[in-house]
Amino acid sequence: MSTAVWTPRLELSSVADKSLRAAARFWFGVTLIGQFAFAFSVAAFYGLTALRGDFQAWNRVLAHGYEAGATMGNTALAGHIIFATVINIAGALQLIPGVRNRFPAFHRWNGRLFVLGAFTQAITGLYLTLSGRRVVGDVTQHVISVLGALLIMFCAAVALRYAMARDFTTHRRWALRLFLVASASWFFRLGFFLTLVLFGPIGFDPTTFSGPLLTFWSLAQYLLPLGVLELYLRAQEHTGALRRMATAGVLFVLTLGMGAGIGAVTMASWVPNVKAAMDPRKSIAQALSATIASSGIDAAVKQYRELKAAVPGTYKFNEAELNSLGYTLIRENKFKEAIRIFQLNVEAFPQSGNTYDSLAEGYMDDGDKAEAIANYQKSLQLNPKNRNAEVMLQKLNAPPVPGR
């Protein structure tokens, strides 16, 4: 075969190699930013609120977070959160080639910390799921969660085995698989919030946190990253230039989507959580929750109004506080109490479409269809872009505008 024929093939192969490496670097850079952003938000929110003793604030983020008196469950939850942060930081550092090559001792010890964190995260996750601590989600999500924890432990054990056998090529492949499955909750957040931005709150019930969308992302958080990794590893071994270029294209497009997901979850969740953690005021939700447990909802409503009038700068009287408490009460099947809390929120923030949306959900869960419809309609009037209100009114066979 002539040199003229070989030259284009060699050039195409070189372009394919460069494209695949560039796509991998692009993915790595975006992943590094997202992992550190997530780790910072988790450490800031849970760390600062814990230092202030404001554990009730955890329920603002978690569907079923801190429970007074539940020592074992709270300890498991705290361990799960702590080692999730360890995994994000240690795992990201393990991916940096410069760290691995220039500081091999640090790489080894950091790898051991990462494996320990992965095992601990998996075990605490299993406990929280099997003990019934996670009350949201359906059976399918719980089964996937258990299988995911077992998959994390399996990948950790195999990666450790090949490291001890000094088969570093195979070890790195399994370490990458471990990193991806241990970061599943991170991928879930990116995919879920990106879906919300693109299509709105469809395909799931926000109260029970179940539905086809959540089932899809529960599976995709493991299968999608692992599938792309296998595609990438096979492309590295394959001699076909077109295959490597196609893989590079797929990886590049998916990384763009991942970056968009990072942006979506950062603005919708991570930044607000950090801001909330840095607010030194006491949690009014925590104070009211304790009063409801000891003296009932009437005493809590009276307490709210008295504290707001007497010490407005001492407690957080923002919309999110009451909203979080209301949904906690819904999950405890205390619908009447939840409605009273949501009514307080409407009273405090009468121009917020979200407060009426939450009140409507309280009425709907309590079986009061007429009040649910009226409040969803009011929410939609205040915020015409409220997709959730539109969907719920359709389910309730009611028009978006009264009288139509």
GROMACS .gro file of C-alpha atoms in nm:
model
  404
    1MET     CA    1   0.000   0.000   0.000
    2SER     CA    2   0.138   0.342  -0.096
    3THR     CA    3   0.240   0.616   0.143
    4ALA     CA    4  -0.035   0.836  -0.005
    5VAL     CA    5  -0.296   0.588   0.124
    6TRP     CA    6  -0.136   0.545   0.466
    7THR     CA    7  -0.101   0.919   0.539
    8PRO     CA    8  -0.475   1.004   0.557
    9ARG     CA    9  -0.534   0.697   0.775
   10LEU     CA   10  -0.257   0.795   1.013
   11GLU     CA   11  -0.389   1.152   1.026
   12LEU     CA   12  -0.743   1.030   1.096
   13SER     CA   13  -0.613   0.799   1.369
   14SER     CA   14  -0.419   1.086   1.525
   15VAL     CA   15  -0.724   1.311   1.518
   16ALA     CA   16  -0.932   1.033   1.676
   17ASP     CA   17  -0.678   0.986   1.957
   18LYS     CA   18  -0.659   1.359   2.026
   19SER     CA   19  -1.039   1.391   2.020
   20LEU     CA   20  -1.084   1.106   2.267
   21ARG     CA   21  -0.821   1.248   2.503
   22ALA     CA   22  -0.970   1.596   2.478
   23ALA     CA   23  -1.320   1.465   2.553
   24ALA     CA   24  -1.186   1.271   2.853
   25ARG     CA   25  -1.007   1.582   2.984
   26PHE     CA   26  -1.321   1.788   2.934
   27TRP     CA   27  -1.525   1.532   3.131
   28PHE     CA   28  -1.260   1.524   3.403
   29GLY     CA   29  -1.251   1.904   3.438
   30VAL     CA   30  -1.629   1.939   3.460
   31THR     CA   31  -1.650   1.646   3.703
   32LEU     CA   32  -1.380   1.795   3.926
   33ILE     CA   33  -1.566   2.127   3.948
   34GLY     CA   34  -1.898   1.958   4.018
   35GLN     CA   35  -1.760   1.718   4.278
   36PHE     CA   36  -1.588   1.992   4.477
   37ALA     CA   37  -1.896   2.217   4.454
   38PHE     CA   38  -2.114   1.936   4.589
   39ALA     CA   39  -1.866   1.853   4.866
   40PHE     CA   40  -1.846   2.219   4.970
   41SER     CA   41  -2.225   2.257   4.980
   42VAL     CA   42  -2.268   1.938   5.186
   43ALA     CA   43  -1.990   2.027   5.431
   44ALA     CA   44  -2.110   2.387   5.466
   45PHE     CA   45  -2.478   2.310   5.511
   46TYR     CA   46  -2.463   2.008   5.742
   47GLY     CA   47  -2.149   2.121   5.922
   48LEU     CA   48  -2.261   2.475   6.006
   49THR     CA   49  -2.614   2.374   6.104
   50ALA     CA   50  -2.479   2.093   6.324
   51LEU     CA   51  -2.238   2.332   6.499
   52ARG     CA   52  -2.536   2.555   6.584
   53GLY     CA   53  -2.740   2.256   6.699
   54ASP     CA   54  -2.996   2.328   6.428
   55PHE     CA   55  -3.045   1.966   6.321
   56GLN     CA   56  -3.404   2.038   6.222
   57ALA     CA   57  -3.260   2.230   5.926
   58TRP     CA   58  -3.150   1.895   5.777
   59ASN     CA   59  -3.516   1.822   5.708
   60ARG     CA   60  -3.518   2.120   5.473
   61VAL     CA   61  -3.300   1.914   5.237
   62LEU     CA   62  -3.367   1.553   5.334
   63ALA     CA   63  -3.708   1.396   5.297
   64HIS     CA   64  -3.670   1.224   5.635
   65GLY     CA   65  -3.363   1.363   5.805
   66TYR     CA   66  -3.301   1.430   6.172
   67GLU     CA   67  -3.535   1.264   6.424
   68ALA     CA   68  -3.523   1.368   6.789
   69GLY     CA   69  -3.430   1.072   7.007
   70ALA     CA   70  -3.340   0.838   6.718
   71THR     CA   71  -2.973   0.805   6.814
   72MET     CA   72  -2.884   0.509   6.592
   73GLY     CA   73  -3.059   0.645   6.287
   74ASN     CA   74  -2.918   0.995   6.331
   75THR     CA   75  -2.567   0.854   6.376
   76ALA     CA   76  -2.600   0.648   6.058
   77LEU     CA   77  -2.730   0.952   5.874
   78ALA     CA   78  -2.443   1.170   5.997
   79GLY     CA   79  -2.191   0.904   5.893
   80HIS     CA   80  -2.352   0.876   5.552
   81ILE     CA   81  -2.325   1.253   5.503
   82ILE     CA   82  -1.967   1.277   5.630
   83PHE     CA   83  -1.837   0.997   5.412
   84ALA     CA   84  -2.029   1.126   5.111
   85THR     CA   85  -1.814   1.439   5.145
   86VAL     CA   86  -1.500   1.227   5.188
   87ILE     CA   87  -1.584   1.033   4.871
   88ASN     CA   88  -1.633   1.348   4.668
   89ILE     CA   89  -1.301   1.503   4.771
   90ALA     CA   90  -1.085   1.190   4.793
   91GLY     CA   91  -1.232   1.042   4.476
   92ALA     CA   92  -1.173   1.359   4.276
   93LEU     CA   93  -0.812   1.375   4.398
   94GLN     CA   94  -0.758   1.013   4.293
   95LEU     CA   95  -0.847   1.106   3.934
   96ILE     CA   96  -0.578   1.372   3.900
   97PRO     CA   97  -0.284   1.214   3.708
   98GLY     CA   98  -0.036   1.468   3.846
   99VAL     CA   99  -0.119   1.371   4.204
  100ARG     CA  100  -0.092   1.000   4.124
  101ASN     CA  101   0.242   1.037   3.944
  102ARG     CA  102   0.416   1.296   4.163
  103PHE     CA  103   0.283   1.189   4.504
  104PRO     CA  104   0.240   0.811   4.493
  105ALA     CA  105   0.238   0.774   4.872
  106PHE     CA  106  -0.042   1.027   4.906
  107HIS     CA  107  -0.228   0.854   4.622
  108ARG     CA  108  -0.211   0.520   4.806
  109TRP     CA  109  -0.329   0.657   5.141
  110ASN     CA  110  -0.595   0.872   4.981
  111GLY     CA  111  -0.712   0.565   4.791
  112ARG     CA  112  -0.747   0.372   5.115
  113LEU     CA  113  -0.948   0.658   5.262
  114PHE     CA  114  -1.167   0.658   4.951
  115VAL     CA  115  -1.231   0.282   4.975
  116LEU     CA  116  -1.309   0.315   5.347
  117GLY     CA  117  -1.546   0.599   5.271
  118ALA     CA  118  -1.717   0.399   4.997
  119PHE     CA  119  -1.771   0.100   5.228
  120THR     CA  120  -1.903   0.324   5.506
  121GLN     CA  121  -2.134   0.512   5.273
  122ALA     CA  122  -2.271   0.183   5.139
  123ILE     CA  123  -2.323   0.026   5.483
  124THR     CA  124  -2.493   0.335   5.632
  125GLY     CA  125  -2.705   0.364   5.317
  126LEU     CA  126  -2.814   0.001   5.359
  127TYR     CA  127  -2.903   0.063   5.721
  128LEU     CA  128  -3.106   0.376   5.643
  129THR     CA  129  -3.297   0.195   5.369
  130LEU     CA  130  -3.359  -0.140   5.539
  131SER     CA  131  -3.447   0.016   5.875
  132GLY     CA  132  -3.725   0.215   5.711
  133ARG     CA  133  -3.557   0.548   5.779
  134ARG     CA  134  -3.608   0.648   5.415
  135VAL     CA  135  -3.985   0.675   5.403
  136VAL     CA  136  -4.006   0.838   5.062
  137GLY     CA  137  -3.974   0.664   4.731
  138ASP     CA  138  -4.133   0.342   4.618
  139VAL     CA  139  -4.022  -0.019   4.654
  140THR     CA  140  -3.839  -0.011   4.320
  141GLN     CA  141  -3.622   0.280   4.434
  142HIS     CA  142  -3.547   0.105   4.763
  143VAL     CA  143  -3.444  -0.215   4.583
  144ILE     CA  144  -3.220  -0.017   4.348
  145SER     CA  145  -3.069   0.163   4.650
  146VAL     CA  146  -2.984  -0.171   4.817
  147LEU     CA  147  -2.836  -0.311   4.494
  148GLY     CA  148  -2.638   0.011   4.449
  149ALA     CA  149  -2.485  -0.023   4.795
  150LEU     CA  150  -2.386  -0.382   4.721
  151LEU     CA  151  -2.237  -0.271   4.388
  152ILE     CA  152  -2.027  -0.007   4.565
  153MET     CA  153  -1.887  -0.264   4.807
  154PHE     CA  154  -1.818  -0.509   4.524
  155CYS     CA  155  -1.628  -0.250   4.316
  156ALA     CA  156  -1.434  -0.137   4.623
  157ALA     CA  157  -1.332  -0.493   4.706
  158VAL     CA  158  -1.222  -0.571   4.349
  159ALA     CA  159  -1.029  -0.243   4.312
  160LEU     CA  160  -0.851  -0.311   4.641
  161ARG     CA  161  -0.772  -0.668   4.539
  162TYR     CA  162  -0.602  -0.567   4.215
  163ALA     CA  163  -0.410  -0.289   4.391
  164MET     CA  164  -0.274  -0.541   4.642
  165ALA     CA  165  -0.185  -0.773   4.352
  166ARG     CA  166  -0.002  -0.477   4.190
  167ASP     CA  167  -0.203  -0.516   3.872
  168PHE     CA  168  -0.239  -0.140   3.840
  169THR     CA  169  -0.393  -0.138   3.492
  170THR     CA  170  -0.689  -0.348   3.604
  171HIS     CA  171  -0.694  -0.170   3.940
  172ARG     CA  172  -0.741   0.170   3.773
  173ARG     CA  173  -1.034   0.042   3.570
  174TRP     CA  174  -1.209  -0.087   3.879
  175ALA     CA  175  -1.118   0.229   4.069
  176LEU     CA  176  -1.293   0.430   3.796
  177ARG     CA  177  -1.598   0.205   3.824
  178LEU     CA  178  -1.593   0.250   4.201
  179PHE     CA  179  -1.571   0.628   4.164
  180LEU     CA  180  -1.873   0.632   3.934
  181VAL     CA  181  -2.099   0.408   4.144
  182ALA     CA  182  -1.994   0.583   4.466
  183SER     CA  183  -2.088   0.914   4.299
  184ALA     CA  184  -2.431   0.785   4.193
  185SER     CA  185  -2.623   1.028   4.414
  186TRP     CA  186  -2.426   1.312   4.256
  187PHE     CA  187  -2.522   1.194   3.906
  188PHE     CA  188  -2.883   1.157   4.024
  189ARG     CA  189  -2.896   1.520   4.132
  190LEU     CA  190  -2.751   1.644   3.804
  191GLY     CA  191  -2.995   1.442   3.594
  192PHE     CA  192  -3.299   1.516   3.808
  193PHE     CA  193  -3.250   1.892   3.828
  194LEU     CA  194  -3.161   1.916   3.460
  195THR     CA  195  -3.487   1.736   3.382
  196LEU     CA  196  -3.676   1.983   3.600
  197VAL     CA  197  -3.520   2.276   3.415
  198LEU     CA  198  -3.598   2.130   3.072
  199PHE     CA  199  -3.944   1.982   3.131
  200GLY     CA  200  -4.070   2.102   3.467
  201PRO     CA  201  -4.195   1.887   3.759
  202ILE     CA  202  -4.341   1.597   3.560
  203GLY     CA  203  -4.328   1.223   3.608
  204PHE     CA  204  -4.315   1.214   3.989
  205ASP     CA  205  -4.512   1.286   4.305
  206PRO     CA  206  -4.324   1.549   4.511
  207THR     CA  207  -4.483   1.432   4.837
  208THR     CA  208  -4.389   1.065   4.820
  209PHE     CA  209  -4.095   1.130   4.585
  210SER     CA  210  -4.196   0.845   4.360
  211GLY     CA  211  -4.286   0.805   3.995
  212PRO     CA  212  -4.141   0.696   3.660
  213LEU     CA  213  -3.895   0.987   3.636
  214LEU     CA  214  -3.737   0.899   3.970
  215THR     CA  215  -3.730   0.528   3.886
  216PHE     CA  216  -3.550   0.616   3.562
  217TRP     CA  217  -3.285   0.830   3.733
  218SER     CA  218  -3.245   0.576   4.014
  219LEU     CA  219  -3.130   0.327   3.750
  220ALA     CA  220  -2.953   0.578   3.523
  221GLN     CA  221  -2.736   0.712   3.807
  222TYR     CA  222  -2.549   0.379   3.795
  223LEU     CA  223  -2.602   0.244   3.444
  224LEU     CA  224  -2.539   0.558   3.240
  225PRO     CA  225  -2.195   0.649   3.387
  226LEU     CA  226  -2.083   0.285   3.385
  227GLY     CA  227  -2.202   0.239   3.026
  228VAL     CA  228  -2.016   0.547   2.907
  229LEU     CA  229  -1.700   0.432   3.089
  230GLU     CA  230  -1.712   0.091   2.919
  231LEU     CA  231  -1.764   0.262   2.585
  232TYR     CA  232  -1.459   0.480   2.652
  233LEU     CA  233  -1.239   0.191   2.766
  234ARG     CA  234  -1.329  -0.018   2.460
  235ALA     CA  235  -1.265   0.278   2.231
  236GLN     CA  236  -0.915   0.313   2.378
  237GLU     CA  237  -0.842  -0.048   2.285
  238HIS     CA  238  -1.012  -0.041   1.944
  239THR     CA  239  -0.804   0.036   1.635
  240GLY     CA  240  -1.094   0.195   1.445
  241ALA     CA  241  -1.052   0.573   1.426
  242LEU     CA  242  -1.420   0.635   1.353
  243ARG     CA  243  -1.523   0.446   1.665
  244ARG     CA  244  -1.290   0.654   1.880
  245MET     CA  245  -1.418   0.977   1.725
  246ALA     CA  246  -1.779   0.869   1.778
  247THR     CA  247  -1.704   0.786   2.142
  248ALA     CA  248  -1.537   1.124   2.184
  249GLY     CA  249  -1.847   1.292   2.042
  250VAL     CA  250  -2.080   1.102   2.275
  251LEU     CA  251  -1.861   1.182   2.575
  252PHE     CA  252  -1.841   1.549   2.478
  253VAL     CA  253  -2.220   1.585   2.441
  254LEU     CA  254  -2.291   1.402   2.767
  255THR     CA  255  -2.037   1.620   2.946
  256LEU     CA  256  -2.216   1.930   2.820
  257GLY     CA  257  -2.536   1.787   2.968
  258MET     CA  258  -2.354   1.709   3.290
  259GLY     CA  259  -2.226   2.067   3.307
  260ALA     CA  260  -2.579   2.197   3.254
  261GLY     CA  261  -2.697   1.968   3.535
  262ILE     CA  262  -2.427   2.103   3.765
  263GLY     CA  263  -2.541   2.456   3.690
  264ALA     CA  264  -2.906   2.365   3.751
  265VAL     CA  265  -2.853   2.191   4.085
  266THR     CA  266  -2.606   2.459   4.200
  267MET     CA  267  -2.855   2.741   4.154
  268ALA     CA  268  -3.161   2.545   4.270
  269SER     CA  269  -3.012   2.360   4.568
  270TRP     CA  270  -2.645   2.401   4.655
  271VAL     CA  271  -2.625   2.782   4.666
  272PRO     CA  272  -2.952   2.824   4.862
  273ASN     CA  273  -2.840   2.555   5.108
  274VAL     CA  274  -2.507   2.726   5.172
  275LYS     CA  275  -2.679   3.062   5.217
  276ALA     CA  276  -2.923   2.904   5.462
  277ALA     CA  277  -2.638   2.745   5.658
  278MET     CA  278  -2.459   3.078   5.690
  279ASP     CA  279  -2.767   3.245   5.837
  280PRO     CA  280  -2.693   3.264   6.214
  281ARG     CA  281  -3.058   3.307   6.315
  282LYS     CA  282  -3.242   3.026   6.492
  283SER     CA  283  -3.472   2.795   6.301
  284ILE     CA  284  -3.838   2.882   6.359
  285ALA     CA  285  -3.927   2.542   6.212
  286GLN     CA  286  -3.730   2.366   6.485
  287ALA     CA  287  -3.894   2.576   6.757
  288LEU     CA  288  -4.244   2.514   6.620
  289SER     CA  289  -4.178   2.143   6.570
  290ALA     CA  290  -4.089   2.104   6.937
  291THR     CA  291  -4.400   2.298   7.040
  292ILE     CA  292  -4.628   2.089   6.816
  293ALA     CA  293  -4.487   1.772   6.973
  294SER     CA  294  -4.533   1.897   7.330
  295SER     CA  295  -4.835   2.129   7.320
  296GLY     CA  296  -5.010   2.096   6.985
  297ILE     CA  297  -5.057   2.299   6.671
  298ASP     CA  298  -5.261   2.581   6.831
  299ALA     CA  299  -4.978   2.657   7.072
  300ALA     CA  300  -4.728   2.650   6.783
  301VAL     CA  301  -4.932   2.899   6.578
  302LYS     CA  302  -4.956   3.129   6.880
  303GLN     CA  303  -4.583   3.093   6.942
  304TYR     CA  304  -4.505   3.183   6.580
  305ARG     CA  305  -4.702   3.505   6.593
  306GLU     CA  306  -4.566   3.607   6.934
  307LEU     CA  307  -4.203   3.544   6.837
  308LYS     CA  308  -4.243   3.723   6.505
  309ALA     CA  309  -4.380   4.028   6.682
  310ALA     CA  310  -4.136   4.026   6.973
  311VAL     CA  311  -3.801   3.904   6.830
  312PRO     CA  312  -3.818   3.924   6.448
  313GLY     CA  313  -3.440   3.923   6.409
  314THR     CA  314  -3.374   3.618   6.627
  315TYR     CA  315  -3.548   3.351   6.419
  316LYS     CA  316  -3.561   3.271   6.049
  317PHE     CA  317  -3.911   3.369   5.948
  318ASN     CA  318  -3.856   3.296   5.580
  319GLU     CA  319  -4.083   3.103   5.349
  320ALA     CA  320  -3.863   2.794   5.325
  321GLU     CA  321  -3.871   2.734   5.703
  322LEU     CA  322  -4.248   2.692   5.727
  323ASN     CA  323  -4.264   2.509   5.396
  324SER     CA  324  -4.010   2.253   5.517
  325LEU     CA  325  -4.197   2.202   5.845
  326GLY     CA  326  -4.527   2.163   5.660
  327TYR     CA  327  -4.392   1.888   5.437
  328THR     CA  328  -4.236   1.713   5.736
  329LEU     CA  329  -4.580   1.704   5.896
  330ILE     CA  330  -4.732   1.569   5.574
  331ARG     CA  331  -4.482   1.285   5.571
  332GLU     CA  332  -4.585   1.210   5.930
  333ASN     CA  333  -4.950   1.200   5.812
  334LYS     CA  334  -5.032   1.504   6.029
  335PHE     CA  335  -5.234   1.672   5.755
  336LYS     CA  336  -5.437   1.910   5.975
  337GLU     CA  337  -5.120   2.040   6.139
  338ALA     CA  338  -4.950   2.075   5.801
  339ILE     CA  339  -5.241   2.278   5.667
  340ARG     CA  340  -5.220   2.518   5.962
  341ILE     CA  341  -4.847   2.567   5.901
  342PHE     CA  342  -4.903   2.625   5.528
  343GLN     CA  343  -5.178   2.874   5.615
  344LEU     CA  344  -4.927   3.063   5.831
  345ASN     CA  345  -4.694   3.072   5.531
  346VAL     CA  346  -4.968   3.210   5.307
  347GLU     CA  347  -5.043   3.469   5.573
  348ALA     CA  348  -4.677   3.572   5.588
  349PHE     CA  349  -4.612   3.556   5.211
  350PRO     CA  350  -4.945   3.626   5.038
  351GLN     CA  351  -4.782   3.709   4.703
  352SER     CA  352  -4.588   3.383   4.677
  353GLY     CA  353  -4.735   3.127   4.441
  354ASN     CA  354  -4.532   2.857   4.614
  355THR     CA  355  -4.706   2.904   4.951
  356TYR     CA  356  -5.048   2.851   4.790
  357ASP     CA  357  -4.913   2.551   4.599
  358SER     CA  358  -4.799   2.389   4.924
  359LEU     CA  359  -5.127   2.471   5.098
  360ALA     CA  360  -5.314   2.313   4.807
  361GLU     CA  361  -5.106   1.997   4.847
  362GLY     CA  362  -5.189   1.986   5.217
  363TYR     CA  363  -5.560   2.009   5.142
  364MET     CA  364  -5.533   1.747   4.868
  365ASP     CA  365  -5.356   1.501   5.099
  366ASP     CA  366  -5.625   1.567   5.361
  367GLY     CA  367  -5.899   1.485   5.108
  368ASP     CA  368  -6.036   1.841   5.065
  369LYS     CA  369  -6.056   1.858   4.687
  370ALA     CA  370  -6.238   2.193   4.668
  371GLU     CA  371  -5.981   2.378   4.878
  372ALA     CA  372  -5.697   2.208   4.692
  373ILE     CA  373  -5.835   2.329   4.358
  374ALA     CA  374  -5.890   2.683   4.487
  375ASN     CA  375  -5.536   2.714   4.617
  376TYR     CA  376  -5.374   2.559   4.309
  377GLN     CA  377  -5.568   2.811   4.099
  378LYS     CA  378  -5.451   3.096   4.324
  379SER     CA  379  -5.092   2.971   4.295
  380LEU     CA  380  -5.120   2.966   3.918
  381GLN     CA  381  -5.260   3.319   3.914
  382LEU     CA  382  -4.960   3.444   4.110
  383ASN     CA  383  -4.712   3.236   3.910
  384PRO     CA  384  -4.840   3.144   3.561
  385LYS     CA  385  -4.524   2.936   3.507
  386ASN     CA  386  -4.609   2.699   3.793
  387ARG     CA  387  -4.610   2.373   3.600
  388ASN     CA  388  -4.685   2.168   3.912
  389ALA     CA  389  -5.011   2.358   3.971
  390GLU     CA  390  -5.115   2.298   3.610
  391VAL     CA  391  -5.046   1.926   3.638
  392MET     CA  392  -5.229   1.892   3.970
  393LEU     CA  393  -5.533   2.083   3.843
  394GLN     CA  394  -5.546   1.848   3.546
  395LYS     CA  395  -5.537   1.550   3.782
  396LEU     CA  396  -5.817   1.707   3.983
  397ASN     CA  397  -6.018   1.771   3.663
  398ALA     CA  398  -6.027   2.143   3.736
  399PRO     CA  399  -5.962   2.443   3.508
  400PRO     CA  400  -5.650   2.655   3.567
  401VAL     CA  401  -5.867   2.968   3.596
  402PRO     CA  402  -6.180   2.976   3.817
  403GLY     CA  403  -6.510   2.966   3.627
  404ARG     CA  404  -6.369   2.822   3.303
   0.00000   0.00000   0.00000
